XYZ file of C-alpha atoms in Angstrom:
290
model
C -31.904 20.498 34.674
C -33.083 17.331 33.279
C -33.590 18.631 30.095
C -30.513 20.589 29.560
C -28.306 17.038 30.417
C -30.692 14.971 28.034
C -30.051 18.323 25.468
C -26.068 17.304 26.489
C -26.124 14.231 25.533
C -27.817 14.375 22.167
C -25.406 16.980 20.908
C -22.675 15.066 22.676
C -22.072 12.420 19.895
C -22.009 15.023 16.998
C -19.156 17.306 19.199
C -17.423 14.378 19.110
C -17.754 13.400 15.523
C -17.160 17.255 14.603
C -12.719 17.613 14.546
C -13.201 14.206 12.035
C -15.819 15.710 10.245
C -13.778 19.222 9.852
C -10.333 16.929 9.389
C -11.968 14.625 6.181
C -13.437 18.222 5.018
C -10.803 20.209 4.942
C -7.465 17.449 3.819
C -9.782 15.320 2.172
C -12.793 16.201 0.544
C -12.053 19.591 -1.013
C -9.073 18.776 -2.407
C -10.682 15.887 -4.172
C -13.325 18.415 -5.743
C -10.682 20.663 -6.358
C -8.508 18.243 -8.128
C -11.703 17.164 -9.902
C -12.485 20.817 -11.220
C -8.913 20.840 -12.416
C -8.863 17.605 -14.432
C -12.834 18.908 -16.434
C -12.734 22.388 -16.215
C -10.418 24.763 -18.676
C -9.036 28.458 -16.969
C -12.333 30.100 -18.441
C -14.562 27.574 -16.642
C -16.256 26.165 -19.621
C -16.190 21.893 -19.359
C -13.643 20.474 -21.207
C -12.372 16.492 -22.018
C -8.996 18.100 -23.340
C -6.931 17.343 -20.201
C -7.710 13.705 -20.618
C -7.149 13.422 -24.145
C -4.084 15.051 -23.040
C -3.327 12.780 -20.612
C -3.738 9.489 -22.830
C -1.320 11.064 -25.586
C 1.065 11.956 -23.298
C 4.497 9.783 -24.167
C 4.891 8.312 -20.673
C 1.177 7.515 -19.903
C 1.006 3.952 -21.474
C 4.229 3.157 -19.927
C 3.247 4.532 -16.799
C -0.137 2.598 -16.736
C 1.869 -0.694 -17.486
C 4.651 0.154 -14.640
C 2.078 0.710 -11.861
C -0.136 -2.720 -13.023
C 2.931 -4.491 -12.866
C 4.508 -3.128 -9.539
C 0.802 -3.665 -7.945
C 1.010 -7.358 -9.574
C 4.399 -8.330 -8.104
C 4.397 -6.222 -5.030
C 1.251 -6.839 -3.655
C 0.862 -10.875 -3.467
C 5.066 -10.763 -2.582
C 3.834 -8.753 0.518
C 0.921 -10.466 1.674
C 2.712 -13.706 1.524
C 5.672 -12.641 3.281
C 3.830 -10.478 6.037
C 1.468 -13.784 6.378
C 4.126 -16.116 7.279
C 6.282 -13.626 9.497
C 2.679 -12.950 11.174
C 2.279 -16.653 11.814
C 5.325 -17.089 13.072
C 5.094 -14.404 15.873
C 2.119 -15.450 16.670
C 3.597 -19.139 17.291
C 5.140 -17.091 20.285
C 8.953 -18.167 19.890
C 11.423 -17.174 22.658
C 12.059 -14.178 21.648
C 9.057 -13.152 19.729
C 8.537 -9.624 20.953
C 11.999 -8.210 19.982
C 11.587 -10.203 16.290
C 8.455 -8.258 15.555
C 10.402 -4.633 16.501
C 12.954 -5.279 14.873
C 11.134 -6.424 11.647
C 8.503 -3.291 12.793
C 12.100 -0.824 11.853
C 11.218 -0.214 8.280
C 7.839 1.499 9.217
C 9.661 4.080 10.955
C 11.361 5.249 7.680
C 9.551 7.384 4.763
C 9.847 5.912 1.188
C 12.426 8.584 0.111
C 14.660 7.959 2.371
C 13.993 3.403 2.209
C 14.831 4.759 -1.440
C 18.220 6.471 -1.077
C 19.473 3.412 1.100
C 18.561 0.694 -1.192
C 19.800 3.188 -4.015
C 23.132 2.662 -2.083
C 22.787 -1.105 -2.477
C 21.864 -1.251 -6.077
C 24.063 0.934 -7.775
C 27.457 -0.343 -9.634
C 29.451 0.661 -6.852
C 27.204 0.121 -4.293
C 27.130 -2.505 -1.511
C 25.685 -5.511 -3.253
C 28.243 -5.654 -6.354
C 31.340 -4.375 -3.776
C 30.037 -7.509 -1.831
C 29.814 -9.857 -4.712
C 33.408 -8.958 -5.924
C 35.048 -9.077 -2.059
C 34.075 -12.667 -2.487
C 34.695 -13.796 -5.976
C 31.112 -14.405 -7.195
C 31.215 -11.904 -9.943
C 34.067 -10.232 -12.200
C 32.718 -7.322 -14.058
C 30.092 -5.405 -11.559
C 26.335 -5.671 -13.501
C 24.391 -2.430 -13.706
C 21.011 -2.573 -12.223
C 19.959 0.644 -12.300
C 19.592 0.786 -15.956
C 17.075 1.812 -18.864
C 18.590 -0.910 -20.420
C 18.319 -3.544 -18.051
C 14.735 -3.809 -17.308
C 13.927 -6.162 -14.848
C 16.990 -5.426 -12.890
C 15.275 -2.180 -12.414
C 11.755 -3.688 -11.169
C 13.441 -6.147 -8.687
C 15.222 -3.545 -7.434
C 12.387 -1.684 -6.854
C 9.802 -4.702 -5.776
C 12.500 -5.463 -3.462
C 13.108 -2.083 -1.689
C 8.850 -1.759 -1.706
C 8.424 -4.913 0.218
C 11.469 -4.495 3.184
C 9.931 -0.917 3.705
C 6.095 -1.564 3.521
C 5.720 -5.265 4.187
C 5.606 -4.598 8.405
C 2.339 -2.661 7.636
C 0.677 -5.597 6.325
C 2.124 -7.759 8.824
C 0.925 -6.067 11.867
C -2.746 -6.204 10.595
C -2.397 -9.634 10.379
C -0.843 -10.152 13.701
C -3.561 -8.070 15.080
C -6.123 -10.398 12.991
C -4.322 -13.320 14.738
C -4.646 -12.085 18.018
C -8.530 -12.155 17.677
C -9.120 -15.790 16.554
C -9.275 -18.098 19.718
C -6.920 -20.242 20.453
C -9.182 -22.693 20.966
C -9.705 -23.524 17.351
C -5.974 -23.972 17.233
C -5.940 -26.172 20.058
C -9.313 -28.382 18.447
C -7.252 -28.430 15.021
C -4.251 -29.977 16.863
C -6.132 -32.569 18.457
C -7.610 -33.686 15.462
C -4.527 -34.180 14.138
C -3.708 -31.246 11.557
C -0.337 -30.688 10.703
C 0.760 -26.959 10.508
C 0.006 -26.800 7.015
C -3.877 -28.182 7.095
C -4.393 -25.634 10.042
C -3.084 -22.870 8.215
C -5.585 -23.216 5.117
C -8.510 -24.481 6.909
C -8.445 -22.817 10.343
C -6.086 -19.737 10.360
C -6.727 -18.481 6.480
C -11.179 -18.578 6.723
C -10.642 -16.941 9.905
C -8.238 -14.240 8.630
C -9.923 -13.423 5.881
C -11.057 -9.708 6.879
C -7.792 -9.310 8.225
C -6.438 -10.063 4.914
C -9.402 -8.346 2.871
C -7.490 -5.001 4.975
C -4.616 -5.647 4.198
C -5.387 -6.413 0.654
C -7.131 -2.218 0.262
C -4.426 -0.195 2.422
C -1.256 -2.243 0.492
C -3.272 -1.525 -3.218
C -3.710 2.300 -2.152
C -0.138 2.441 -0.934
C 1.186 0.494 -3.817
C -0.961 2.736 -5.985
C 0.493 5.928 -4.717
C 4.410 4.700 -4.589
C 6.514 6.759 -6.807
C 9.458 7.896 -4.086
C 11.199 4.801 -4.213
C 10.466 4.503 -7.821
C 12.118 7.780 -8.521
C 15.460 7.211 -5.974
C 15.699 3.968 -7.650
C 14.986 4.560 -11.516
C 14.420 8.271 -11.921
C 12.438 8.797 -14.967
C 13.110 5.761 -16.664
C 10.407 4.033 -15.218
C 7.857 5.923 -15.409
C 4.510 5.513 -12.986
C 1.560 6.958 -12.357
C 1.817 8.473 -9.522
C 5.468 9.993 -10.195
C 3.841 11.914 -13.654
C 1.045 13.371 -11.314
C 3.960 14.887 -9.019
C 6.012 15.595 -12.484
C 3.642 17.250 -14.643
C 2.357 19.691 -11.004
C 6.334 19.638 -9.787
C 8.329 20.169 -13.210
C 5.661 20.947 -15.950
C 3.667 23.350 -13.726
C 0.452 22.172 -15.331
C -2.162 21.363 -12.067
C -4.907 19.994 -14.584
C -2.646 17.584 -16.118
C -1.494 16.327 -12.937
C -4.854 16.425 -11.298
C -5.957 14.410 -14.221
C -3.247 11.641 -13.527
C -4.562 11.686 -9.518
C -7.593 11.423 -10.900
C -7.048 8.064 -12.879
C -4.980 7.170 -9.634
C -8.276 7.639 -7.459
C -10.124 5.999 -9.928
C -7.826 2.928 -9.862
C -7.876 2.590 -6.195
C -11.668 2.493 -6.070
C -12.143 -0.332 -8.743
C -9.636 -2.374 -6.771
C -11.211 -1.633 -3.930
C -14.402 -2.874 -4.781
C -13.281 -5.941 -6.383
C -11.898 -7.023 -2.816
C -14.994 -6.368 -1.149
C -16.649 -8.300 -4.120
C -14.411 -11.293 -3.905
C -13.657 -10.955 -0.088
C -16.885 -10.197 0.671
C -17.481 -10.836 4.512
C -20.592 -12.236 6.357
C -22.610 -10.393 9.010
C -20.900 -12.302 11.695
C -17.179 -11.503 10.656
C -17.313 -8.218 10.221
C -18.463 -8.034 13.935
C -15.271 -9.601 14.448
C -12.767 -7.364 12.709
């Protein structure tokens, strides 16, 4: 009897490891090795480099490669500084608080398509922000922002419509970072006489920082993979990395081209990656805490 419940418990652990085991082998795992089969191996199974000397001569690719840097660039610091100070101030505990962080919570609830189609509704000539801007006077002719020609019009509409929907993600991993730093060192940082300022970037940032280092990895990957809001907003006039993976599978029917763009994706991601844990990097003692 003895033995069979010390048997139990050994094989315990691994039963319960087993449906994540089976989940990151079957959605995860093989589809990368697939995908990476696709991107070096030709229909007749011999190893080939064509797909990626493909891929770099494709038309769109250098513009795509420049359109994701840049999005990553401008959407990534935008949201961490934005989801920083809405953290902080929820975690200041206004009257109030709870409902603010719901209601600013909303934008999770929505997938990118759809964040896409309403801000596509805001953007467009006729849309709200120009009917708006003409009910009040501020502008004659309405601009068009939506345009190949008009460039950066097209980013900020897109940097914009990236940060309302995906900023709360950030935010609540820094709220939940918040929660874990005591208050005393608040309390000590007041008494000492630190204005709200000095307390943020000597008590509350040092302490944050593996918050902020996971933050930093899930926004990259998601800002990595965004291309629905990027084609609601621009179509194929802006052309990202992501988006010519789902275009050349999608449109082209060609799965080794477009596993050869996930593959540069997945490639991306992990060099980022590792240049957060690199700069980031965390002590023993705080990554007990997080």
């Amino acid at each position: 009897m003895m033995r069979m419940r010390a048997r139990t418990e050994d094989i315990l652990p691994f039963a319960l490891l087993l449906p994540s085991l089976v989940y990151l082998g079957l959605l995860i795992l093989i589809p990368m090795v697939q995908a990476l089969l696709l991107a070096v191996q030709a229909d007749n199974g011999a190893l080939t480099t064509e797909f990626f000397e493909r891929m770099t001569g494709d038309v769109n690719f250098s513009d795509a490669w420049r359109n994701t840097l840049l999005l990553l660039v401008l959407i990534v610091p935008l949201q961490i500084v934005l989801a920083l100070a809405m953290a902080l101030l929820i975690h200041s505990r206004f009257k109030g608080h709870g409902i603010f962080l719901y209601i600013y919570a909303i934008p999770l609830a929505i997938s990118d398509l759809a964040a896409g189609i309403l801000w596509l509704s805001v953007f467009t000539e006729r849309g709200y922000l120009n009917t708006i801007g003409q009910g009040v006077g501020i502008i004659g002719t309405p601009p068009v922002y939506l345009s190949f020609e008009n460039f950066g019009g097209l980013l900020a509409a897109i940097v914009i419509a990236e940060s309302w929907r995906a900023t709360a993600i950030v935010m609540v991993i820094l709220v939940a970072g918040l929660q874990l730093i005591p208050r005393d060192y608040f309390e000590a940082a007041d008494l000492f006489g630190a204005n709200r300022i000095r307390r943020t970037l000597h008590v509350v940032l040092p302490l944050l920082r593996p918050s902020l280092q996971s933050a930093l990895i899930i926004r990259t990957i998601f800002a990595f993979q965004t291309f629905a809001v990027v084609l609601a907003l621009a179509g194929r006039n802006l052309p990202v990395i992501a988006a010519e993976a789902y275009s050349w599978y999608a449109n082209n029917r060609n799965a080794h081209l477009a596993a050869t763009y996930a593959l540069l994706l997945m490639g991306l991601t992990i060099a980022f990656t590792i240049v957060y844990l690199r700069v980031l990097g965390l002590r023993e003692a705080e990554v007990k805490r997080a």
